[in-house]
CSV table of N, CA and C in Angstrom, one decimal:
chain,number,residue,atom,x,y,z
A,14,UNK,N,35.0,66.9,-25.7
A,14,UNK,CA,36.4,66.3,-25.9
A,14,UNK,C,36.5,65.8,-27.3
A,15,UNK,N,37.2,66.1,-28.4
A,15,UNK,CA,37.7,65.8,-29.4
A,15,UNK,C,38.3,64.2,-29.4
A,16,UNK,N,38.4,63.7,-30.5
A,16,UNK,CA,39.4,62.8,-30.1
A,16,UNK,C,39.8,62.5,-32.1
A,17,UNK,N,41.3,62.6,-31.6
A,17,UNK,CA,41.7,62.3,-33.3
A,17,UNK,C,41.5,61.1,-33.9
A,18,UNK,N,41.3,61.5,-35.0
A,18,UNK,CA,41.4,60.1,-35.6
A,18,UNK,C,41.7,60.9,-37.5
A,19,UNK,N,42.7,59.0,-38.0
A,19,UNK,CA,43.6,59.5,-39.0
A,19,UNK,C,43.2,59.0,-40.7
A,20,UNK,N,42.8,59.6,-41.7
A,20,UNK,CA,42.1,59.3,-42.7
A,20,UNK,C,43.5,58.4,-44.1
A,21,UNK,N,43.7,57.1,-43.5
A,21,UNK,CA,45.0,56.9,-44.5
A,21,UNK,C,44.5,56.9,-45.7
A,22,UNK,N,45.0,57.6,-46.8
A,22,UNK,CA,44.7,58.1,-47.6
A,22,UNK,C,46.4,57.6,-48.8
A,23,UNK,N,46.3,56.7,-49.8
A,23,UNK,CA,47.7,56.3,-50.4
A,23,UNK,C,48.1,57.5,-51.2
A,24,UNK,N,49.3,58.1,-51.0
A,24,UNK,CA,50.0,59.2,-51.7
A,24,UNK,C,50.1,59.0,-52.8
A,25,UNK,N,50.1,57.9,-54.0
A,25,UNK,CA,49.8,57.2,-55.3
A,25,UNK,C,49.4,58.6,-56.2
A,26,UNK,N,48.1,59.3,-55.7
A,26,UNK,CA,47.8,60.0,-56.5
A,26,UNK,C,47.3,60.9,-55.2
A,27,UNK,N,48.3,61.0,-53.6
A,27,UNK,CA,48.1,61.7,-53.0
A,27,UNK,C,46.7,61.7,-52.0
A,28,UNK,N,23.7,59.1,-45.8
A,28,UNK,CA,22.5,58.6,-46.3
A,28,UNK,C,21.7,59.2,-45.5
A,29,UNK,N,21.1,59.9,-46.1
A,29,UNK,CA,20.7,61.1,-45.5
A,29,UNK,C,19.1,60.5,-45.0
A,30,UNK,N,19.0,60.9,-43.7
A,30,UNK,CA,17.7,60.7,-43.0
A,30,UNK,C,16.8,61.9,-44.0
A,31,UNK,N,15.3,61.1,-43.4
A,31,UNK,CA,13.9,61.4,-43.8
A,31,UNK,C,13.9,63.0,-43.0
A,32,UNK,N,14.2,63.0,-41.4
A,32,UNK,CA,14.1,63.7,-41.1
A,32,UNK,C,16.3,64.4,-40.5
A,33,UNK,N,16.0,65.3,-39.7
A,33,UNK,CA,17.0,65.8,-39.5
A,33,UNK,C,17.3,65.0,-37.8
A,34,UNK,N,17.4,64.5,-37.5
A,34,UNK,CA,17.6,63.8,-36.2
A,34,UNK,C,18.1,62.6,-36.1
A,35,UNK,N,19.2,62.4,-36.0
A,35,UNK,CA,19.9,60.7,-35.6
A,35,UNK,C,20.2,60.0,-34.3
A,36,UNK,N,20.0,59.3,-34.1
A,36,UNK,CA,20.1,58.4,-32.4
A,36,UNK,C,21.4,58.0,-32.8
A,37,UNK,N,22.2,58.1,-32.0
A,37,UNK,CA,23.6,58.4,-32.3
A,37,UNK,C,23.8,57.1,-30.7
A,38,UNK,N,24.8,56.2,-31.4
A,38,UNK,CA,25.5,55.4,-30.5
A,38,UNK,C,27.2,55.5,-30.2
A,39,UNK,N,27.1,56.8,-30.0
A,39,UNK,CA,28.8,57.5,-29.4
A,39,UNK,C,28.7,58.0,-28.4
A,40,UNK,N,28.9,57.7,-27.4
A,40,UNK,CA,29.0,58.0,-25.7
A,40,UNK,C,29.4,59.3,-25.8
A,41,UNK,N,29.9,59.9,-26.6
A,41,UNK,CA,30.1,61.8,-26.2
A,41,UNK,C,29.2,62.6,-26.5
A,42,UNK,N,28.2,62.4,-27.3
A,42,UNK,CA,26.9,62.8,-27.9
A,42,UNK,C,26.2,62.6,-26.5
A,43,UNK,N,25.3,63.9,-26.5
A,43,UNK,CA,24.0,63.1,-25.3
A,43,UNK,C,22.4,63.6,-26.1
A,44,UNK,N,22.1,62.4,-25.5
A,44,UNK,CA,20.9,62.4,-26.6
A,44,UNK,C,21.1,61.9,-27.9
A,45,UNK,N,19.5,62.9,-28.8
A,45,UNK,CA,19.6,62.6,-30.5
A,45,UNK,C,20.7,63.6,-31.0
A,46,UNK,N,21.1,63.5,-31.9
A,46,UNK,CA,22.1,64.4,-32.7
A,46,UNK,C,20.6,64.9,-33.9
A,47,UNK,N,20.7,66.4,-33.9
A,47,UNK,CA,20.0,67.3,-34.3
A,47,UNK,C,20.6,68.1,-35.4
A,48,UNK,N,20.7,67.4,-37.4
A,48,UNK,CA,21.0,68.0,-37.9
A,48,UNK,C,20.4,69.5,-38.4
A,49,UNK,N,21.3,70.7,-38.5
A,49,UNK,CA,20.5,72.2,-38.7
A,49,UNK,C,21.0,72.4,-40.5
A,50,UNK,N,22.2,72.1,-41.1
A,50,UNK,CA,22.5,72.0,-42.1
A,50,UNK,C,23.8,70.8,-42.4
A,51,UNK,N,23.8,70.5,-43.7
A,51,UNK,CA,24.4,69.2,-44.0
A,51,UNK,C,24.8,69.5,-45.6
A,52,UNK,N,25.5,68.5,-46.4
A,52,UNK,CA,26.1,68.7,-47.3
A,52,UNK,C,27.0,67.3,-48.2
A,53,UNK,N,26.9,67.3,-49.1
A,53,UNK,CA,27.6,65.7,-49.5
A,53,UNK,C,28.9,66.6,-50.1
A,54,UNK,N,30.0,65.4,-49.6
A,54,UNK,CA,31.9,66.0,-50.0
A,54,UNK,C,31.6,65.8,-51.3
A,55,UNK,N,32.0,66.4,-51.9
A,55,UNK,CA,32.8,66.5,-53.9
A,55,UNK,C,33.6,66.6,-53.6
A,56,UNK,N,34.6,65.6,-54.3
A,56,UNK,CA,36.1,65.3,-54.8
A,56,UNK,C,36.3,66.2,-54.9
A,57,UNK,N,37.8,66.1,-55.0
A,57,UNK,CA,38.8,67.4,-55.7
A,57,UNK,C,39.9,67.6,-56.0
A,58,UNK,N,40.7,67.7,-57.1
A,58,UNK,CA,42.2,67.5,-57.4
A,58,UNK,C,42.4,65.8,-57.6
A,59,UNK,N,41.4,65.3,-58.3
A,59,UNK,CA,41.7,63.7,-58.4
A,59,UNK,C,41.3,62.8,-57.8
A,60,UNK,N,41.0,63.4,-56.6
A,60,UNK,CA,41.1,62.8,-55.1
A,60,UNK,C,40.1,62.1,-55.0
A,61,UNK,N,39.2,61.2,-54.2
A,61,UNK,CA,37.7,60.8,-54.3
A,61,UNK,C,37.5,61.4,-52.7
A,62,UNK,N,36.2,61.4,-52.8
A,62,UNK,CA,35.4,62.4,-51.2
A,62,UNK,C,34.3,62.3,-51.3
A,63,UNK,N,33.6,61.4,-50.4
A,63,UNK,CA,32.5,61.2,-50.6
A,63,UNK,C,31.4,60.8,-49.7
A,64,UNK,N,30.2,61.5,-49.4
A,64,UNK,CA,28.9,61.2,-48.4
A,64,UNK,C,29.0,62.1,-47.5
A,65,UNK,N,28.6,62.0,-46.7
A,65,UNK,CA,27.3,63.2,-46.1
A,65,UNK,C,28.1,64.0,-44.6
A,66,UNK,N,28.3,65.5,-44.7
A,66,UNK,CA,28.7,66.1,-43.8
A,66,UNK,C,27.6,66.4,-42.9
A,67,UNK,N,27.2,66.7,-41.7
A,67,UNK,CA,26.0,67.4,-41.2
A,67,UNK,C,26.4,68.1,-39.9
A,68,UNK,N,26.2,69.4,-39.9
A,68,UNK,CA,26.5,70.4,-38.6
A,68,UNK,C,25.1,70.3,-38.0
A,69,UNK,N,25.6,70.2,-36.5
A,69,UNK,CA,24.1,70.0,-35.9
A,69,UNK,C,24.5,69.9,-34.2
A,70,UNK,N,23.6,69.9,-33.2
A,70,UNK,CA,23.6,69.6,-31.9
A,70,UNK,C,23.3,68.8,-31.3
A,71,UNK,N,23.6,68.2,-30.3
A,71,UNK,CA,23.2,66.9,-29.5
A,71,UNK,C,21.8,67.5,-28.5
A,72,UNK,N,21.5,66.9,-27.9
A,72,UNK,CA,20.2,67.0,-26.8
A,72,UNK,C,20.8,67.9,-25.7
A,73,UNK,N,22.1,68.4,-25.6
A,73,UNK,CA,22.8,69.2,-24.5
A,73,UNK,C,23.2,70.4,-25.0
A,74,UNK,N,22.8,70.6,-26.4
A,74,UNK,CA,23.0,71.9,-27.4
A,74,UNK,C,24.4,71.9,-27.6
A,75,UNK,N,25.1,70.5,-27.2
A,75,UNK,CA,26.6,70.8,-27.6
A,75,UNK,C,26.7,70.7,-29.3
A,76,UNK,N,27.8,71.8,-30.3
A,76,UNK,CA,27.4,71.8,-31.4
A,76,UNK,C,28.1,70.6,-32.0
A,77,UNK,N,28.0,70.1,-33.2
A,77,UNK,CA,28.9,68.9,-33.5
A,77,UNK,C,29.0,68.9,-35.3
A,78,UNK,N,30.4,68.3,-35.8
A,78,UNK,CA,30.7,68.0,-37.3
A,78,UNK,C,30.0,66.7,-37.8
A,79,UNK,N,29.3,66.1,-38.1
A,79,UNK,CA,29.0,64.6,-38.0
A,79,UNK,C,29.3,64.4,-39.4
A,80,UNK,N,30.7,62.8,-39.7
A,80,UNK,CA,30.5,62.5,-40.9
A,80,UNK,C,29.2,61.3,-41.0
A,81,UNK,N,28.7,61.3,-41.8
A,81,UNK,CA,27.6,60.4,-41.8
A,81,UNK,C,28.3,59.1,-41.8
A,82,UNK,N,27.6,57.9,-41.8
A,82,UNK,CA,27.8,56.5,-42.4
A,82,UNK,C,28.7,56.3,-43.3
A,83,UNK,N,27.9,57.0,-44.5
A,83,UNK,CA,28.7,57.0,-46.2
A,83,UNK,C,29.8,57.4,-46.2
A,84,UNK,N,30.3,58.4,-45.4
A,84,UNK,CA,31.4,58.8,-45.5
A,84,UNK,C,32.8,57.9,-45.9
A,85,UNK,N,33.3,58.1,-46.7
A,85,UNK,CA,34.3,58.1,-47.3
A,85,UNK,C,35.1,58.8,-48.2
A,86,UNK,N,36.2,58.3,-48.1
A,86,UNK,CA,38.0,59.4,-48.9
A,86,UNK,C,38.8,58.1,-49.7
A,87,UNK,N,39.2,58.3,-50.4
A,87,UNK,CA,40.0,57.2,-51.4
A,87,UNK,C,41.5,57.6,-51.1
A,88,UNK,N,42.4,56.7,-50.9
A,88,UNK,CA,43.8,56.9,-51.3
A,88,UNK,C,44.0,57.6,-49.6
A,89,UNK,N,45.6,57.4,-49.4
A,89,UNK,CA,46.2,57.3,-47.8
A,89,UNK,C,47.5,57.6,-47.6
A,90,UNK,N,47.8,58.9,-47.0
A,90,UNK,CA,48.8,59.5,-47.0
A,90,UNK,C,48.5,59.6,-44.7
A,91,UNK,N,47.5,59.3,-44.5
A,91,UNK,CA,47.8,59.1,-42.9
A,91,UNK,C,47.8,60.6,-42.3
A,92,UNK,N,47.2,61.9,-43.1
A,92,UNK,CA,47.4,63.0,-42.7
A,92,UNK,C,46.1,63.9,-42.8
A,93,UNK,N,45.4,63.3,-44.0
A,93,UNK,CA,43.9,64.2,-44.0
A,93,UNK,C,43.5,64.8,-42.5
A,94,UNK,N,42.8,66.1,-42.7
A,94,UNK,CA,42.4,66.6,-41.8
A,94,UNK,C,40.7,66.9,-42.1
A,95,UNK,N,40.0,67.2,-41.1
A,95,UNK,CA,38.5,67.9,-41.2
A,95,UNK,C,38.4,69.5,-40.8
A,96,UNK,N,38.2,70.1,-41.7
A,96,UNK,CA,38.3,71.7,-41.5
A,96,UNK,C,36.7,72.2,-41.4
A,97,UNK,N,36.2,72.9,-40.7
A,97,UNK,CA,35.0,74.2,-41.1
A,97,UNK,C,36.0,75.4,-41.6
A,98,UNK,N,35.3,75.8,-42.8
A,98,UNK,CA,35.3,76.9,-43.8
A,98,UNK,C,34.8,77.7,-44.0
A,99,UNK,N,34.9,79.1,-43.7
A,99,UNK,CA,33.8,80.5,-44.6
A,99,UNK,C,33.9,80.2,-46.2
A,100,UNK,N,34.6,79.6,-46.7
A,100,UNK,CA,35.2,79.0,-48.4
A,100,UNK,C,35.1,78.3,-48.0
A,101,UNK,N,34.8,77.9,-50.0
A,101,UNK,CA,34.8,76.7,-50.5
A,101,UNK,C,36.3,76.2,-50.6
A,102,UNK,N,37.1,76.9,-51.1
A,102,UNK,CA,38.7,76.6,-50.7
A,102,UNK,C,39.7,77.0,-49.5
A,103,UNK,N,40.0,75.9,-48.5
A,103,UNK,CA,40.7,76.2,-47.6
A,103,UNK,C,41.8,77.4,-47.9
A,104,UNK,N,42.4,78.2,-47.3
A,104,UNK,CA,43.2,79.4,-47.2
A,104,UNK,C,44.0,79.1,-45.6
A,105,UNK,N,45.0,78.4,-45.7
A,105,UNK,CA,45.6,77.9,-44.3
A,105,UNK,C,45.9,79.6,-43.9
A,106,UNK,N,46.4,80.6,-44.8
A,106,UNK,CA,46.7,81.9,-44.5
A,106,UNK,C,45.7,83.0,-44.3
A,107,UNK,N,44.7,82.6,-44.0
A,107,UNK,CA,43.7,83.5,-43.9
A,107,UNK,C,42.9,82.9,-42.8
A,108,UNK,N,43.7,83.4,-41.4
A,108,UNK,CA,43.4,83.2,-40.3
A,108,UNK,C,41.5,83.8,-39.9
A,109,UNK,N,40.9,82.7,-39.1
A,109,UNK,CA,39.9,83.7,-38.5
A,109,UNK,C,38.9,83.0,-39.2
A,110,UNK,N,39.3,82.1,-40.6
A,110,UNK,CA,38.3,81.7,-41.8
A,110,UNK,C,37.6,80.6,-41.6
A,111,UNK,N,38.8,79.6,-41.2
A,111,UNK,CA,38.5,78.3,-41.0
A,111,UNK,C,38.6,77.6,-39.2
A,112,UNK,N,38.2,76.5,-39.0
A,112,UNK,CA,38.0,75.6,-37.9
A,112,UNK,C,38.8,74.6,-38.0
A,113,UNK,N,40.2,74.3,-37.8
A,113,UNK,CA,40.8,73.4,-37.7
A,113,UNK,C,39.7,71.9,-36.9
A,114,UNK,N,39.3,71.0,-37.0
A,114,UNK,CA,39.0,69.9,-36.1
A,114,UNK,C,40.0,68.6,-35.8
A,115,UNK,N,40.0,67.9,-36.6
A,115,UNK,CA,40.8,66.1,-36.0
A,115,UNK,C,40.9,65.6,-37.6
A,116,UNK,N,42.2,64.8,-37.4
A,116,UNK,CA,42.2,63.9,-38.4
A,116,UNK,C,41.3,63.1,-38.7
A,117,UNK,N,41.0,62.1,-39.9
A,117,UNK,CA,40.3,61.0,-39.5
A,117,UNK,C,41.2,60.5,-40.4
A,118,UNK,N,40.4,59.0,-40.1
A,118,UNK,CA,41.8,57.6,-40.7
A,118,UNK,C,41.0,56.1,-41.1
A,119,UNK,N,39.5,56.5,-40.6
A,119,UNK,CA,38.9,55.5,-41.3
A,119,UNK,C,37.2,56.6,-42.1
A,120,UNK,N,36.9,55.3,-42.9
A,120,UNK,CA,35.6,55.8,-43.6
A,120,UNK,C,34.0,55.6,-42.6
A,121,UNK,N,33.5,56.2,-42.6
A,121,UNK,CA,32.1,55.6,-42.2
A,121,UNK,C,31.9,57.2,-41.0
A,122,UNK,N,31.0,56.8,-40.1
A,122,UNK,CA,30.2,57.6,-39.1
A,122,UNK,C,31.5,58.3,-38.2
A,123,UNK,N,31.6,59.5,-38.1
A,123,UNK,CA,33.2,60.3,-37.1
A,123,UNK,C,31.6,61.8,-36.8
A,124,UNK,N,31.9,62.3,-35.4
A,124,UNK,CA,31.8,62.9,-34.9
A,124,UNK,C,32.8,64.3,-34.2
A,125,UNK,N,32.7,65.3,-34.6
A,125,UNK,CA,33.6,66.3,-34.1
A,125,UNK,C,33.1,67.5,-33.4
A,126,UNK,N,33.3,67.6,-31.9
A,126,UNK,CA,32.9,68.4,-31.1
A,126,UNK,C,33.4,69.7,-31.7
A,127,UNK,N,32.7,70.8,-32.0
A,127,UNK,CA,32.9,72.3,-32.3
A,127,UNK,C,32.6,73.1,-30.7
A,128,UNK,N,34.1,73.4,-30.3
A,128,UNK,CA,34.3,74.3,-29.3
A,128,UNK,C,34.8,75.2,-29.3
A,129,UNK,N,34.9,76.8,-29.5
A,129,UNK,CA,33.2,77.2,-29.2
A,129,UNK,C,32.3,76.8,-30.5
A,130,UNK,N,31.1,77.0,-30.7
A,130,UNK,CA,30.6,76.8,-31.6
A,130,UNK,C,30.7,77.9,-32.5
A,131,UNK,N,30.5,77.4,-34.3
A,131,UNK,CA,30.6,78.4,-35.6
A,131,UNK,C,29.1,78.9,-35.4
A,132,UNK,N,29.5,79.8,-36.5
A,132,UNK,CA,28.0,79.9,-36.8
A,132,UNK,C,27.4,80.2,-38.5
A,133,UNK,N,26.7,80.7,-38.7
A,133,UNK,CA,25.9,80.2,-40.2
A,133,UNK,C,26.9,80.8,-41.4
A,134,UNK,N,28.5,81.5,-41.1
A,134,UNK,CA,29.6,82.3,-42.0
A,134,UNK,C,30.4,80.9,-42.4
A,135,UNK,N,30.1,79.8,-41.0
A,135,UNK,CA,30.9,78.6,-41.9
A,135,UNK,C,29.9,78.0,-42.3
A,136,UNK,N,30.1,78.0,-43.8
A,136,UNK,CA,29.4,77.5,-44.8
A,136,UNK,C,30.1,75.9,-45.3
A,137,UNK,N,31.1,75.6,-45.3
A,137,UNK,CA,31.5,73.9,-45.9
A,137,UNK,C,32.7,72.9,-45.1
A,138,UNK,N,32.5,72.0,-45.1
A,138,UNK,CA,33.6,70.8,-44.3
A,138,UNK,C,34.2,70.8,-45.3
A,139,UNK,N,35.9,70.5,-45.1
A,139,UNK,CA,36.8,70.6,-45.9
A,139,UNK,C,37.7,68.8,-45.6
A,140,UNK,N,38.3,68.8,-46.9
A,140,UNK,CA,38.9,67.5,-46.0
A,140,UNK,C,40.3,68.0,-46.6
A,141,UNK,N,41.5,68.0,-46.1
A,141,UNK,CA,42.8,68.5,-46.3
A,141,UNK,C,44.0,67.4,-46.1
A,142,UNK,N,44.6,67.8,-46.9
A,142,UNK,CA,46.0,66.6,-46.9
A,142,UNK,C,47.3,67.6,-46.4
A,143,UNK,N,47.7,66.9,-45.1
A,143,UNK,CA,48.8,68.4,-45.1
A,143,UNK,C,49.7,67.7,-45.5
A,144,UNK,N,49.9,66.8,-45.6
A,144,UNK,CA,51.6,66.2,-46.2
A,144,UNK,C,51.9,66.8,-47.9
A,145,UNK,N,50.2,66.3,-48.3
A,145,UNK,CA,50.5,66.9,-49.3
A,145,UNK,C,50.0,68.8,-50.3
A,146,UNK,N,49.5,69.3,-48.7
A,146,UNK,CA,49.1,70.3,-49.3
A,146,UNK,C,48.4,70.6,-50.4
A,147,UNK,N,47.3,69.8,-50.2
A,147,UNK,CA,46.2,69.8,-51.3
A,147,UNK,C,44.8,69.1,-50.9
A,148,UNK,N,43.6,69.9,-51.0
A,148,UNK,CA,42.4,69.7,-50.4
A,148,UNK,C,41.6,68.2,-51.4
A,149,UNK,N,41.0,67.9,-50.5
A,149,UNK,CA,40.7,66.7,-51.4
A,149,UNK,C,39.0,66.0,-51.7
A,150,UNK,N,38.1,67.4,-50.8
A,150,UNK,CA,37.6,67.7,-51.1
A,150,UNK,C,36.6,68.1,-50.1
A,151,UNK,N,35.0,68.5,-50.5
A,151,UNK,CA,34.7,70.0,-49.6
A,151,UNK,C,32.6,69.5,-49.8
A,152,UNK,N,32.5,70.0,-48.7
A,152,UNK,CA,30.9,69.3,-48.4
A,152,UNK,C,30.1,70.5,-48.4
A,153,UNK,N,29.3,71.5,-49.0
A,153,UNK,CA,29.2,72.7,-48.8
A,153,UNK,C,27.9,72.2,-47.9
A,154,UNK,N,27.7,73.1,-46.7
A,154,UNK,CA,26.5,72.7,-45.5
A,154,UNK,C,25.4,73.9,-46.0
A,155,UNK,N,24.1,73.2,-46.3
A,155,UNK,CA,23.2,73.9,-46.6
A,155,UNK,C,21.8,73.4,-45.4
């Protein structure tokens, strides 16, 4: 089960583990959360975007988007979105590419159930502004 959450973002101008495994205190996770690949956001178009994306599974092999701790976005427009991408640049018209997931609306630790699960063609987390139709910046998962 997903659950939204909204990244306010002001329209103004619009820690990575030793190992790959995190004990995760979010009741929708079961078990450790099992990073397979991960990626730090780079800004983009101005925007600030910043700290640690990681695709990975819980102890039930459910797949999952985890923003790390660090995570954070500067500036609040109340619309950012979290996308999976075959690109490094979202293409809202090029169906089939990307993973829509959930808004987010604060900084720090966000978890996002991938159902069905991607697989290794999505290559980066996107963070998207749809009010203002402009990406703000992109985590490539290595």
């Amino acid at each position: 089960m997903a659950f939204a959450l909204i990244l306010f973002l002001a329209f103004g101008a619009c820690q990575k583990e030793d190992d790959n495994t995190t004990p995760i205190s979010n009741d929708q996770i079961t078990g450790v959360f099992t990073s397979g690949r991960s990626g730090l956001f780079q800004k983009q178009n101005g925007y600030n975007a910043e700290g640690t994306a990681q695709l990975g599974t819980d102890g039930a092999s459910v797949q999952w988007l985890r923003l790390a701790p660090d995570f954070n976005a500067s500036l609040s427009t109340g619309a950012v979105t979290v996308y999976l991408s075959q690109n490094q640049s979202l293409d809202l018209g090029a169906v089939g590419t990307f993973r829509r997931l959930e808004l987010v609306k604060t900084p720090g630790e966000h978890f996002y159930k991938i159902d069905p699960a991607v697989g290794e063609d999505y290559k980066f987390a996107i963070l998207w502004c749809a009010s203002a139709s402009v990406q703000f910046g992109n985590a490539e998962l290595k």
